[in-house]
Amino acid sequence: MEEEYEILENTVKDFNAKYVENNSLKFENESMGKEFVKLLADQGFFSMMGQSGEEVADVKTLSVVLENLAKSVPAVAVKTLLANSFLSLVKDPEVTEAVANGSKSGTVTFSDLLVGPGQNGSLLLSDGKIKGEKQFVVGSDSDFIVTLLDTGELVLLKSGFTAGKKLKRLGFRSIGFSAVSVNSSDYEVLSKEGRKELEKLYYQLSIPVAAISLGMSEAVSQKGLDYAKVRTAFGHYLKDFQPLAFELTSLIAEMEILKRYFEVLISTSPSRKEAMFLKHKALALAKDISKTSLQIHGGYGYLEDFGIEKFYRDSMALSVLFHNEEHEMEVLSTLVFETKAGFV
Amino acid sequence: MDFELSDDIKEAVVRAKEFANKYFTEEVAEKSDFNEEFPTDIVAISKKEKVLDFSNPWKVLVTIEELVRRDPGLGISVTISAFGAEIFMFFGNDAQKEKYMNPVFAGKRTLGLGVTEAGGGSDVAGIKCEARLDGDSYVLNGGKMFISNGQIADHFLVLARTSPPPSPEKKHKGLSVFVVDSKSPGFAINKLHGKLGVRATNTAELIFDNVRVPKEDMVGEEGKGFYYIMTFFNISRIYVAAQGLGIAHGALDRLIEYSKKYAPVSETGELNENLQLAIAEIATRVEATRNITYKAASYLFKFTPNPIVTSMAKFYAAETAVFATKRAIELMSLHGLTSDLERFFRDAKILDIWEGTTEVEKLIITRMMLKEGGA
């Protein structure tokens, strides 16, 4: 890893130790609070990506930050990802400054790309007002929302919307997740080709999402390793038992390979296919490794105090909130076959 | 060989379905899950309506399956009031059956089983809880962990060491089972909070600080407790397999419903093949789980339990429940994540752990096969 990334990694580690780890249950399950969000912003974590209009977004430093934030509380990494996504699309200086400094929050409705037509609600512009409802909004408690209209424009909603009843939340429980009702004349059209713009950002986030998965995998596998070294059963340490040791070792081997691939990708200019390869494998790994680590911890892994079960929930939530298996495999298959593939 | 259920068992399935439809509303399930709240009212109604017919174990099995298929947390809460009662049935004396077992089967009392300890987990023989004879009673000291019905049981069957093991290899000897009244002086309960799933069920830590248990409340013979508990696990694991079956089937129900309503279709007008194959795989695993669970049950209910098939059923059902809920959420995307399926996903994982971890079940299978030459 390049020196600048190592410095960044250490900065995030210090930040985690100082502000996150002692509050992990609160940040995971309740709220991060304005003060902490401001701290995140003060580190510059919310504005690391640049504008998506740029040909190649700078997802490298962001990815290193997200990987390390996710090790303590994955919800903090997701909060950071949302802020960066928002700021990469919005240019209004008042709005961007407020989100970048943490005094306001912004989100982007990626759900527009994750479910089929008509399943994500409907937003229409009529007589100077945007009206309707948008489903599945991660960060629905935000001050600003970037979303798609039915007619294809990408818009920034500055006010005139309210979050509905909270949806069931498998993971990232401190981040708002609900439908949003809109009746707003306070908006800005960001792009006429909104879906294209949103898709562009979505694929740019492949490496950052993979980074969160890898950070979760590292943290939860370390917990598994640590516990297996001290916990005994039947007169042996858990690490001594072949099934457990072999399974965790095999998953860690996979993780180390992916980490090396991650490091290669962030020090070059990866293709969309490479970035999607990484995301595809990293999301699956985080789920597998969380499951194994929970199993190693037995009943204790099932309790939130041990900090394992959140990775089990969050890894699954991440793979649904920022990923759609069938849709992405169709895209990836087409890239691999170099012709349309995997659509029947 | 007949794979058809008899009419009275089919009736039990219908009854369970009707009960779940009436009382396991999403509002109740969500509230119990969110607040980690035992569904006292529903359990009371289930007892009054005798939803669990203990006169026929097949009815109990299919009732568990159907209730859990609707909601795992509520379904398990309703069906574990008599947890451990088979120990009385097989090893208790008439007075104990009358005093402790019958009221439980009649729905008037709740039972709990205290085996697992903080440092023990799967290593049952390694427990540290001790019972020392003092006059006409035993004095219990130690603790138990992850105990179902912990705060609501009237009595607990507790495994404790009554004599030192004859050798380190024979730790399973010298253990005995006692009935402990939850109101006994020196007995304390700490509810466990923050579980990943089955949050409607009541789980607690039990603490025994010089708890006196009358001699007559020892179940069976002194020193044979390990054998009694293992016998019980060969029964309860079949019911855990039914829980797994219910969860997996519940996930399949939801995936099929999604497929009809929301799933994308390909250019040929059919469901995408990836989804079709996933449904087929989950459905096949559910069917395989049902067959192996019912096979294990048929051995047990004829009083010829087959621990190999029982362990196969338990581990396979647990893995199927975890697999089915995971795949269903992945395929249903945001529709799965925001439905009750997310609860099924959280609930399923405990089946890999309680009543013997999946790893322990696999070891039982192989060791017994090597010893006995096959299933």
PDB file of C-alpha atoms in Angstrom, chain B residues 2-268:
ATOM      1  CA  ASP B   2     -46.369 -43.987   3.248  1.00  0.00           C
ATOM      2  CA  PHE B   3     -45.405 -40.347   2.856  1.00  0.00           C
ATOM      3  CA  GLU B   4     -48.946 -39.095   3.431  1.00  0.00           C
ATOM      4  CA  LEU B   5     -49.888 -37.603   6.773  1.00  0.00           C
ATOM      5  CA  SER B   6     -52.946 -39.103   8.420  1.00  0.00           C
ATOM      6  CA  ASP B   7     -56.117 -37.058   8.515  1.00  0.00           C
ATOM      7  CA  ASP B   8     -55.797 -36.099  12.176  1.00  0.00           C
ATOM      8  CA  ILE B   9     -52.245 -34.832  11.607  1.00  0.00           C
ATOM      9  CA  LYS B  10     -53.462 -32.844   8.614  1.00  0.00           C
ATOM     10  CA  GLU B  11     -56.103 -31.365  10.879  1.00  0.00           C
ATOM     11  CA  ALA B  12     -53.390 -30.288  13.308  1.00  0.00           C
ATOM     12  CA  VAL B  13     -51.610 -28.535  10.433  1.00  0.00           C
ATOM     13  CA  VAL B  14     -54.796 -26.680   9.518  1.00  0.00           C
ATOM     14  CA  ARG B  15     -55.403 -25.758  13.162  1.00  0.00           C
ATOM     15  CA  ALA B  16     -51.896 -24.406  13.560  1.00  0.00           C
ATOM     16  CA  LYS B  17     -52.259 -22.409  10.356  1.00  0.00           C
ATOM     17  CA  GLU B  18     -55.534 -20.923  11.524  1.00  0.00           C
ATOM     18  CA  PHE B  19     -54.077 -20.047  14.917  1.00  0.00           C
ATOM     19  CA  ALA B  20     -51.058 -18.374  13.332  1.00  0.00           C
ATOM     20  CA  ASN B  21     -53.215 -16.472  10.858  1.00  0.00           C
ATOM     21  CA  LYS B  22     -55.386 -15.186  13.664  1.00  0.00           C
ATOM     22  CA  TYR B  23     -52.819 -14.288  16.287  1.00  0.00           C
ATOM     23  CA  PHE B  24     -49.408 -13.961  14.624  1.00  0.00           C
ATOM     24  CA  THR B  25     -50.144 -10.629  13.009  1.00  0.00           C
ATOM     25  CA  GLU B  26     -47.220  -8.688  11.629  1.00  0.00           C
ATOM     26  CA  GLU B  27     -47.870  -5.954  14.169  1.00  0.00           C
ATOM     27  CA  VAL B  28     -47.544  -8.375  17.087  1.00  0.00           C
ATOM     28  CA  ALA B  29     -44.547 -10.148  15.592  1.00  0.00           C
ATOM     29  CA  GLU B  30     -42.754  -6.882  14.924  1.00  0.00           C
ATOM     30  CA  LYS B  31     -43.494  -5.515  18.391  1.00  0.00           C
ATOM     31  CA  SER B  32     -42.336  -8.675  20.152  1.00  0.00           C
ATOM     32  CA  ASP B  33     -39.187  -8.658  18.059  1.00  0.00           C
ATOM     33  CA  PHE B  34     -38.410  -4.971  18.479  1.00  0.00           C
ATOM     34  CA  ASN B  35     -39.081  -4.844  22.219  1.00  0.00           C
ATOM     35  CA  GLU B  36     -37.692  -8.332  22.923  1.00  0.00           C
ATOM     36  CA  GLU B  37     -41.025  -9.073  24.516  1.00  0.00           C
ATOM     37  CA  PHE B  38     -42.356 -12.543  25.250  1.00  0.00           C
ATOM     38  CA  PRO B  39     -45.882 -12.863  23.770  1.00  0.00           C
ATOM     39  CA  THR B  40     -47.546 -13.725  27.088  1.00  0.00           C
ATOM     40  CA  ASP B  41     -51.105 -13.198  25.839  1.00  0.00           C
ATOM     41  CA  ILE B  42     -50.719 -15.349  22.742  1.00  0.00           C
ATOM     42  CA  VAL B  43     -49.028 -18.115  24.699  1.00  0.00           C
ATOM     43  CA  ALA B  44     -51.905 -18.054  27.193  1.00  0.00           C
ATOM     44  CA  ILE B  45     -54.453 -18.316  24.380  1.00  0.00           C
ATOM     45  CA  SER B  46     -52.506 -21.145  22.765  1.00  0.00           C
ATOM     46  CA  LYS B  47     -52.589 -23.039  26.044  1.00  0.00           C
ATOM     47  CA  LYS B  48     -56.283 -22.397  26.497  1.00  0.00           C
ATOM     48  CA  GLU B  49     -57.027 -23.541  22.968  1.00  0.00           C
ATOM     49  CA  LYS B  50     -54.640 -26.481  23.358  1.00  0.00           C
ATOM     50  CA  VAL B  51     -52.857 -25.659  20.128  1.00  0.00           C
ATOM     51  CA  LEU B  52     -50.165 -28.163  21.090  1.00  0.00           C
ATOM     52  CA  ASP B  53     -51.723 -31.584  21.468  1.00  0.00           C
ATOM     53  CA  PHE B  54     -49.185 -33.468  23.580  1.00  0.00           C
ATOM     54  CA  SER B  55     -51.149 -36.699  23.233  1.00  0.00           C
ATOM     55  CA  ASN B  56     -49.681 -37.121  19.760  1.00  0.00           C
ATOM     56  CA  PRO B  57     -46.044 -36.114  19.089  1.00  0.00           C
ATOM     57  CA  TRP B  58     -46.658 -35.930  15.329  1.00  0.00           C
ATOM     58  CA  LYS B  59     -49.194 -33.221  16.001  1.00  0.00           C
ATOM     59  CA  VAL B  60     -46.658 -31.360  18.095  1.00  0.00           C
ATOM     60  CA  LEU B  61     -44.093 -31.648  15.307  1.00  0.00           C
ATOM     61  CA  VAL B  62     -46.301 -30.341  12.503  1.00  0.00           C
ATOM     62  CA  THR B  63     -47.683 -27.605  14.762  1.00  0.00           C
ATOM     63  CA  ILE B  64     -44.175 -26.317  15.462  1.00  0.00           C
ATOM     64  CA  GLU B  65     -43.415 -26.386  11.756  1.00  0.00           C
ATOM     65  CA  GLU B  66     -46.539 -24.462  10.789  1.00  0.00           C
ATOM     66  CA  LEU B  67     -46.356 -21.852  13.550  1.00  0.00           C
ATOM     67  CA  VAL B  68     -42.680 -21.170  12.911  1.00  0.00           C
ATOM     68  CA  ARG B  69     -43.363 -20.963   9.184  1.00  0.00           C
ATOM     69  CA  ARG B  70     -45.573 -17.975   9.960  1.00  0.00           C
ATOM     70  CA  ASP B  71     -43.242 -16.364  12.488  1.00  0.00           C
ATOM     71  CA  PRO B  72     -40.222 -18.018  14.120  1.00  0.00           C
ATOM     72  CA  GLY B  73     -40.067 -15.913  17.293  1.00  0.00           C
ATOM     73  CA  LEU B  74     -43.749 -16.229  18.106  1.00  0.00           C
ATOM     74  CA  GLY B  75     -43.914 -19.829  16.924  1.00  0.00           C
ATOM     75  CA  ILE B  76     -41.049 -20.930  19.143  1.00  0.00           C
ATOM     76  CA  SER B  77     -42.388 -18.947  22.116  1.00  0.00           C
ATOM     77  CA  VAL B  78     -45.730 -20.711  21.839  1.00  0.00           C
ATOM     78  CA  THR B  79     -44.213 -24.183  21.506  1.00  0.00           C
ATOM     79  CA  ILE B  80     -41.515 -24.349  24.178  1.00  0.00           C
ATOM     80  CA  SER B  81     -43.550 -24.052  27.353  1.00  0.00           C
ATOM     81  CA  ALA B  82     -42.929 -27.734  28.030  1.00  0.00           C
ATOM     82  CA  PHE B  83     -39.241 -27.609  27.152  1.00  0.00           C
ATOM     83  CA  GLY B  84     -37.530 -30.498  28.933  1.00  0.00           C
ATOM     84  CA  ALA B  85     -40.730 -32.289  30.028  1.00  0.00           C
ATOM     85  CA  GLU B  86     -39.686 -35.506  28.284  1.00  0.00           C
ATOM     86  CA  ILE B  87     -37.026 -35.911  30.970  1.00  0.00           C
ATOM     87  CA  PHE B  88     -39.828 -36.374  33.502  1.00  0.00           C
ATOM     88  CA  MET B  89     -41.653 -38.652  31.104  1.00  0.00           C
ATOM     89  CA  PHE B  90     -38.730 -41.048  30.735  1.00  0.00           C
ATOM     90  CA  PHE B  91     -36.825 -40.686  33.984  1.00  0.00           C
ATOM     91  CA  GLY B  92     -39.095 -39.025  36.552  1.00  0.00           C
ATOM     92  CA  ASN B  93     -41.033 -40.883  39.223  1.00  0.00           C
ATOM     93  CA  ASP B  94     -44.815 -40.806  39.491  1.00  0.00           C
ATOM     94  CA  ALA B  95     -44.825 -38.012  42.066  1.00  0.00           C
ATOM     95  CA  GLN B  96     -42.617 -35.815  39.872  1.00  0.00           C
ATOM     96  CA  LYS B  97     -44.764 -36.501  36.835  1.00  0.00           C
ATOM     97  CA  GLU B  98     -47.857 -35.563  38.770  1.00  0.00           C
ATOM     98  CA  LYS B  99     -46.357 -32.487  40.372  1.00  0.00           C
ATOM     99  CA  TYR B 100     -44.231 -31.080  37.543  1.00  0.00           C
ATOM    100  CA  MET B 101     -44.905 -32.725  34.197  1.00  0.00           C
ATOM    101  CA  ASN B 102     -48.697 -32.929  34.058  1.00  0.00           C
ATOM    102  CA  PRO B 103     -49.316 -29.229  34.830  1.00  0.00           C
ATOM    103  CA  VAL B 104     -46.884 -28.346  32.040  1.00  0.00           C
ATOM    104  CA  PHE B 105     -48.614 -30.550  29.476  1.00  0.00           C
ATOM    105  CA  ALA B 106     -51.951 -29.163  30.696  1.00  0.00           C
ATOM    106  CA  GLY B 107     -50.725 -25.657  29.936  1.00  0.00           C
ATOM    107  CA  LYS B 108     -50.826 -24.544  33.556  1.00  0.00           C
ATOM    108  CA  ARG B 109     -47.098 -24.310  34.178  1.00  0.00           C
ATOM    109  CA  THR B 110     -43.979 -23.456  32.207  1.00  0.00           C
ATOM    110  CA  LEU B 111     -40.756 -25.430  32.309  1.00  0.00           C
ATOM    111  CA  GLY B 112     -37.165 -24.509  31.550  1.00  0.00           C
ATOM    112  CA  LEU B 113     -34.027 -26.572  31.095  1.00  0.00           C
ATOM    113  CA  GLY B 114     -30.706 -25.466  32.586  1.00  0.00           C
ATOM    114  CA  VAL B 115     -27.799 -27.244  30.907  1.00  0.00           C
ATOM    115  CA  THR B 116     -25.567 -24.743  29.068  1.00  0.00           C
ATOM    116  CA  GLU B 117     -23.073 -22.725  31.099  1.00  0.00           C
ATOM    117  CA  ALA B 118     -21.119 -19.569  30.409  1.00  0.00           C
ATOM    118  CA  GLY B 119     -17.885 -21.458  29.875  1.00  0.00           C
ATOM    119  CA  GLY B 120     -19.363 -24.679  28.571  1.00  0.00           C
ATOM    120  CA  GLY B 121     -21.344 -24.270  25.369  1.00  0.00           C
ATOM    121  CA  SER B 122     -21.407 -27.550  23.519  1.00  0.00           C
ATOM    122  CA  ASP B 123     -19.241 -29.228  26.149  1.00  0.00           C
ATOM    123  CA  VAL B 124     -22.093 -30.464  28.348  1.00  0.00           C
ATOM    124  CA  ALA B 125     -19.915 -32.799  30.380  1.00  0.00           C
ATOM    125  CA  GLY B 126     -17.646 -29.874  31.254  1.00  0.00           C
ATOM    126  CA  ILE B 127     -20.246 -28.026  33.322  1.00  0.00           C
ATOM    127  CA  LYS B 128     -19.190 -26.481  36.631  1.00  0.00           C
ATOM    128  CA  CYS B 129     -22.532 -26.107  38.436  1.00  0.00           C
ATOM    129  CA  GLU B 130     -22.365 -28.190  41.611  1.00  0.00           C
ATOM    130  CA  ALA B 131     -24.920 -29.869  43.880  1.00  0.00           C
ATOM    131  CA  ARG B 132     -23.751 -30.950  47.331  1.00  0.00           C
ATOM    132  CA  LEU B 133     -25.837 -33.160  49.583  1.00  0.00           C
ATOM    133  CA  ASP B 134     -26.561 -31.507  52.900  1.00  0.00           C
ATOM    134  CA  GLY B 135     -29.046 -33.329  55.121  1.00  0.00           C
ATOM    135  CA  ASP B 136     -32.315 -33.840  53.293  1.00  0.00           C
ATOM    136  CA  SER B 137     -31.499 -31.525  50.448  1.00  0.00           C
ATOM    137  CA  TYR B 138     -28.922 -30.725  47.820  1.00  0.00           C
ATOM    138  CA  VAL B 139     -27.308 -27.304  47.757  1.00  0.00           C
ATOM    139  CA  LEU B 140     -26.799 -25.901  44.242  1.00  0.00           C
ATOM    140  CA  ASN B 141     -24.114 -23.393  43.342  1.00  0.00           C
ATOM    141  CA  GLY B 142     -23.129 -22.088  39.932  1.00  0.00           C
ATOM    142  CA  GLY B 143     -24.837 -20.642  36.906  1.00  0.00           C
ATOM    143  CA  LYS B 144     -26.513 -21.446  33.610  1.00  0.00           C
ATOM    144  CA  MET B 145     -26.443 -19.427  30.408  1.00  0.00           C
ATOM    145  CA  PHE B 146     -28.744 -18.883  27.408  1.00  0.00           C
ATOM    146  CA  ILE B 147     -31.689 -20.534  29.126  1.00  0.00           C
ATOM    147  CA  SER B 148     -34.987 -20.439  27.213  1.00  0.00           C
ATOM    148  CA  ASN B 149     -38.036 -19.447  29.283  1.00  0.00           C
ATOM    149  CA  GLY B 150     -35.527 -18.108  31.814  1.00  0.00           C
ATOM    150  CA  GLN B 151     -37.766 -15.437  33.289  1.00  0.00           C
ATOM    151  CA  ILE B 152     -41.095 -17.155  32.825  1.00  0.00           C
ATOM    152  CA  ALA B 153     -40.574 -20.771  33.823  1.00  0.00           C
ATOM    153  CA  ASP B 154     -42.097 -21.988  37.086  1.00  0.00           C
ATOM    154  CA  HIS B 155     -39.549 -24.760  37.386  1.00  0.00           C
ATOM    155  CA  PHE B 156     -36.241 -25.653  35.829  1.00  0.00           C
ATOM    156  CA  LEU B 157     -34.602 -28.979  35.239  1.00  0.00           C
ATOM    157  CA  VAL B 158     -30.983 -28.275  36.091  1.00  0.00           C
ATOM    158  CA  LEU B 159     -27.919 -30.366  35.347  1.00  0.00           C
ATOM    159  CA  ALA B 160     -25.306 -30.210  38.109  1.00  0.00           C
ATOM    160  CA  ARG B 161     -22.263 -32.144  39.211  1.00  0.00           C
ATOM    161  CA  THR B 162     -22.884 -34.307  42.274  1.00  0.00           C
ATOM    162  CA  SER B 163     -19.572 -36.134  42.315  1.00  0.00           C
ATOM    163  CA  PRO B 164     -16.141 -35.593  40.787  1.00  0.00           C
ATOM    164  CA  PRO B 165     -15.492 -37.331  37.484  1.00  0.00           C
ATOM    165  CA  PRO B 166     -13.607 -40.620  37.933  1.00  0.00           C
ATOM    166  CA  SER B 167     -11.081 -39.459  35.294  1.00  0.00           C
ATOM    167  CA  PRO B 168     -10.645 -36.523  32.904  1.00  0.00           C
ATOM    168  CA  GLU B 169     -11.925 -38.763  30.083  1.00  0.00           C
ATOM    169  CA  LYS B 170     -15.085 -39.608  32.028  1.00  0.00           C
ATOM    170  CA  LYS B 171     -16.358 -36.118  32.789  1.00  0.00           C
ATOM    171  CA  HIS B 172     -19.850 -37.189  31.770  1.00  0.00           C
ATOM    172  CA  LYS B 173     -20.082 -39.281  34.932  1.00  0.00           C
ATOM    173  CA  GLY B 174     -21.165 -37.753  38.247  1.00  0.00           C
ATOM    174  CA  LEU B 175     -23.790 -35.390  36.816  1.00  0.00           C
ATOM    175  CA  SER B 176     -27.382 -35.331  38.045  1.00  0.00           C
ATOM    176  CA  VAL B 177     -30.640 -33.571  37.172  1.00  0.00           C
ATOM    177  CA  PHE B 178     -32.664 -31.563  39.695  1.00  0.00           C
ATOM    178  CA  VAL B 179     -35.969 -29.721  39.661  1.00  0.00           C
ATOM    179  CA  VAL B 180     -35.470 -26.165  40.840  1.00  0.00           C
ATOM    180  CA  ASP B 181     -38.392 -23.957  41.779  1.00  0.00           C
ATOM    181  CA  SER B 182     -37.971 -20.490  40.286  1.00  0.00           C
ATOM    182  CA  LYS B 183     -38.987 -18.978  43.638  1.00  0.00           C
ATOM    183  CA  SER B 184     -36.263 -20.759  45.582  1.00  0.00           C
ATOM    184  CA  PRO B 185     -34.167 -18.558  47.887  1.00  0.00           C
ATOM    185  CA  GLY B 186     -30.745 -17.932  46.378  1.00  0.00           C
ATOM    186  CA  PHE B 187     -32.010 -18.332  42.833  1.00  0.00           C
ATOM    187  CA  ALA B 188     -31.558 -15.288  40.557  1.00  0.00           C
ATOM    188  CA  ILE B 189     -32.343 -14.597  36.922  1.00  0.00           C
ATOM    189  CA  ASN B 190     -30.801 -12.087  34.525  1.00  0.00           C
ATOM    190  CA  LYS B 191     -32.624 -11.548  31.258  1.00  0.00           C
ATOM    191  CA  LEU B 192     -30.317 -11.522  28.234  1.00  0.00           C
ATOM    192  CA  HIS B 193     -30.895  -8.551  25.961  1.00  0.00           C
ATOM    193  CA  GLY B 194     -29.766  -7.726  22.465  1.00  0.00           C
ATOM    194  CA  LYS B 195     -30.206 -11.070  20.727  1.00  0.00           C
ATOM    195  CA  LEU B 196     -29.804 -11.189  16.963  1.00  0.00           C
ATOM    196  CA  GLY B 197     -33.049 -13.096  16.506  1.00  0.00           C
ATOM    197  CA  VAL B 198     -35.836 -15.101  18.154  1.00  0.00           C
ATOM    198  CA  ARG B 199     -36.265 -11.974  20.238  1.00  0.00           C
ATOM    199  CA  ALA B 200     -39.830 -12.854  21.205  1.00  0.00           C
ATOM    200  CA  THR B 201     -38.461 -15.817  23.143  1.00  0.00           C
ATOM    201  CA  ASN B 202     -37.326 -15.266  26.706  1.00  0.00           C
ATOM    202  CA  THR B 203     -33.670 -16.038  27.306  1.00  0.00           C
ATOM    203  CA  ALA B 204     -31.820 -15.592  30.573  1.00  0.00           C
ATOM    204  CA  GLU B 205     -28.850 -16.390  32.723  1.00  0.00           C
ATOM    205  CA  LEU B 206     -29.642 -18.389  35.889  1.00  0.00           C
ATOM    206  CA  ILE B 207     -27.615 -18.016  39.062  1.00  0.00           C
ATOM    207  CA  PHE B 208     -27.669 -20.489  41.947  1.00  0.00           C
ATOM    208  CA  ASP B 209     -26.305 -19.227  45.224  1.00  0.00           C
ATOM    209  CA  ASN B 210     -26.744 -21.967  47.825  1.00  0.00           C
ATOM    210  CA  VAL B 211     -30.116 -22.938  46.401  1.00  0.00           C
ATOM    211  CA  ARG B 212     -31.616 -25.800  48.392  1.00  0.00           C
ATOM    212  CA  VAL B 213     -33.343 -28.554  46.448  1.00  0.00           C
ATOM    213  CA  PRO B 214     -35.133 -31.330  48.356  1.00  0.00           C
ATOM    214  CA  LYS B 215     -33.653 -34.776  47.766  1.00  0.00           C
ATOM    215  CA  GLU B 216     -36.912 -35.961  46.249  1.00  0.00           C
ATOM    216  CA  ASP B 217     -36.508 -33.373  43.497  1.00  0.00           C
ATOM    217  CA  MET B 218     -33.564 -35.181  41.976  1.00  0.00           C
ATOM    218  CA  VAL B 219     -34.814 -36.756  38.744  1.00  0.00           C
ATOM    219  CA  GLY B 220     -33.871 -40.394  38.172  1.00  0.00           C
ATOM    220  CA  GLU B 221     -30.655 -41.736  39.588  1.00  0.00           C
ATOM    221  CA  GLU B 222     -27.733 -39.752  40.913  1.00  0.00           C
ATOM    222  CA  GLY B 223     -24.848 -39.581  38.432  1.00  0.00           C
ATOM    223  CA  LYS B 224     -26.921 -40.360  35.337  1.00  0.00           C
ATOM    224  CA  GLY B 225     -27.791 -36.793  34.404  1.00  0.00           C
ATOM    225  CA  PHE B 226     -25.586 -36.635  31.322  1.00  0.00           C
ATOM    226  CA  TYR B 227     -27.326 -39.674  29.898  1.00  0.00           C
ATOM    227  CA  TYR B 228     -30.757 -38.138  30.615  1.00  0.00           C
ATOM    228  CA  ILE B 229     -29.835 -34.870  28.942  1.00  0.00           C
ATOM    229  CA  MET B 230     -28.415 -36.603  25.883  1.00  0.00           C
ATOM    230  CA  THR B 231     -31.583 -38.679  25.647  1.00  0.00           C
ATOM    231  CA  PHE B 232     -33.598 -35.480  25.803  1.00  0.00           C
ATOM    232  CA  PHE B 233     -31.465 -33.844  23.105  1.00  0.00           C
ATOM    233  CA  ASN B 234     -32.240 -36.771  20.846  1.00  0.00           C
ATOM    234  CA  ILE B 235     -35.865 -35.770  21.229  1.00  0.00           C
ATOM    235  CA  SER B 236     -35.582 -31.991  21.240  1.00  0.00           C
ATOM    236  CA  ARG B 237     -33.289 -31.920  18.218  1.00  0.00           C
ATOM    237  CA  ILE B 238     -36.126 -33.288  16.134  1.00  0.00           C
ATOM    238  CA  TYR B 239     -38.299 -30.390  17.240  1.00  0.00           C
ATOM    239  CA  VAL B 240     -35.456 -27.995  16.447  1.00  0.00           C
ATOM    240  CA  ALA B 241     -35.327 -29.574  12.988  1.00  0.00           C
ATOM    241  CA  ALA B 242     -39.045 -28.785  12.706  1.00  0.00           C
ATOM    242  CA  GLN B 243     -38.230 -25.175  13.594  1.00  0.00           C
ATOM    243  CA  GLY B 244     -35.648 -25.113  10.787  1.00  0.00           C
ATOM    244  CA  LEU B 245     -38.135 -26.644   8.420  1.00  0.00           C
ATOM    245  CA  GLY B 246     -40.698 -23.986   9.332  1.00  0.00           C
ATOM    246  CA  ILE B 247     -38.232 -21.125   8.841  1.00  0.00           C
ATOM    247  CA  ALA B 248     -36.976 -22.466   5.510  1.00  0.00           C
ATOM    248  CA  HIS B 249     -40.509 -23.075   4.281  1.00  0.00           C
ATOM    249  CA  GLY B 250     -41.493 -19.595   5.402  1.00  0.00           C
ATOM    250  CA  ALA B 251     -38.638 -18.134   3.364  1.00  0.00           C
ATOM    251  CA  LEU B 252     -39.705 -20.177   0.348  1.00  0.00           C
ATOM    252  CA  ASP B 253     -43.316 -18.941   0.715  1.00  0.00           C
ATOM    253  CA  ARG B 254     -42.110 -15.374   0.662  1.00  0.00           C
ATOM    254  CA  LEU B 255     -39.790 -15.880  -2.299  1.00  0.00           C
ATOM    255  CA  ILE B 256     -42.566 -17.464  -4.357  1.00  0.00           C
ATOM    256  CA  GLU B 257     -44.947 -14.657  -3.449  1.00  0.00           C
ATOM    257  CA  TYR B 258     -42.316 -12.124  -4.504  1.00  0.00           C
ATOM    258  CA  SER B 259     -41.716 -13.972  -7.758  1.00  0.00           C
ATOM    259  CA  LYS B 260     -45.366 -13.716  -8.690  1.00  0.00           C
ATOM    260  CA  LYS B 261     -45.638 -10.074  -7.745  1.00  0.00           C
ATOM    261  CA  TYR B 262     -42.364  -8.281  -8.357  1.00  0.00           C
ATOM    262  CA  ALA B 263     -39.721 -10.450  -9.992  1.00  0.00           C
ATOM    263  CA  PRO B 264     -38.322  -9.389 -13.337  1.00  0.00           C
ATOM    264  CA  VAL B 265     -39.146 -11.539 -16.319  1.00  0.00           C
ATOM    265  CA  SER B 266     -36.774 -12.277 -19.161  1.00  0.00           C
ATOM    266  CA  GLU B 267     -37.283 -11.537 -22.823  1.00  0.00           C
ATOM    267  CA  THR B 268     -38.978 -14.920 -23.158  1.00  0.00           C
TER     268      THR B 268
END
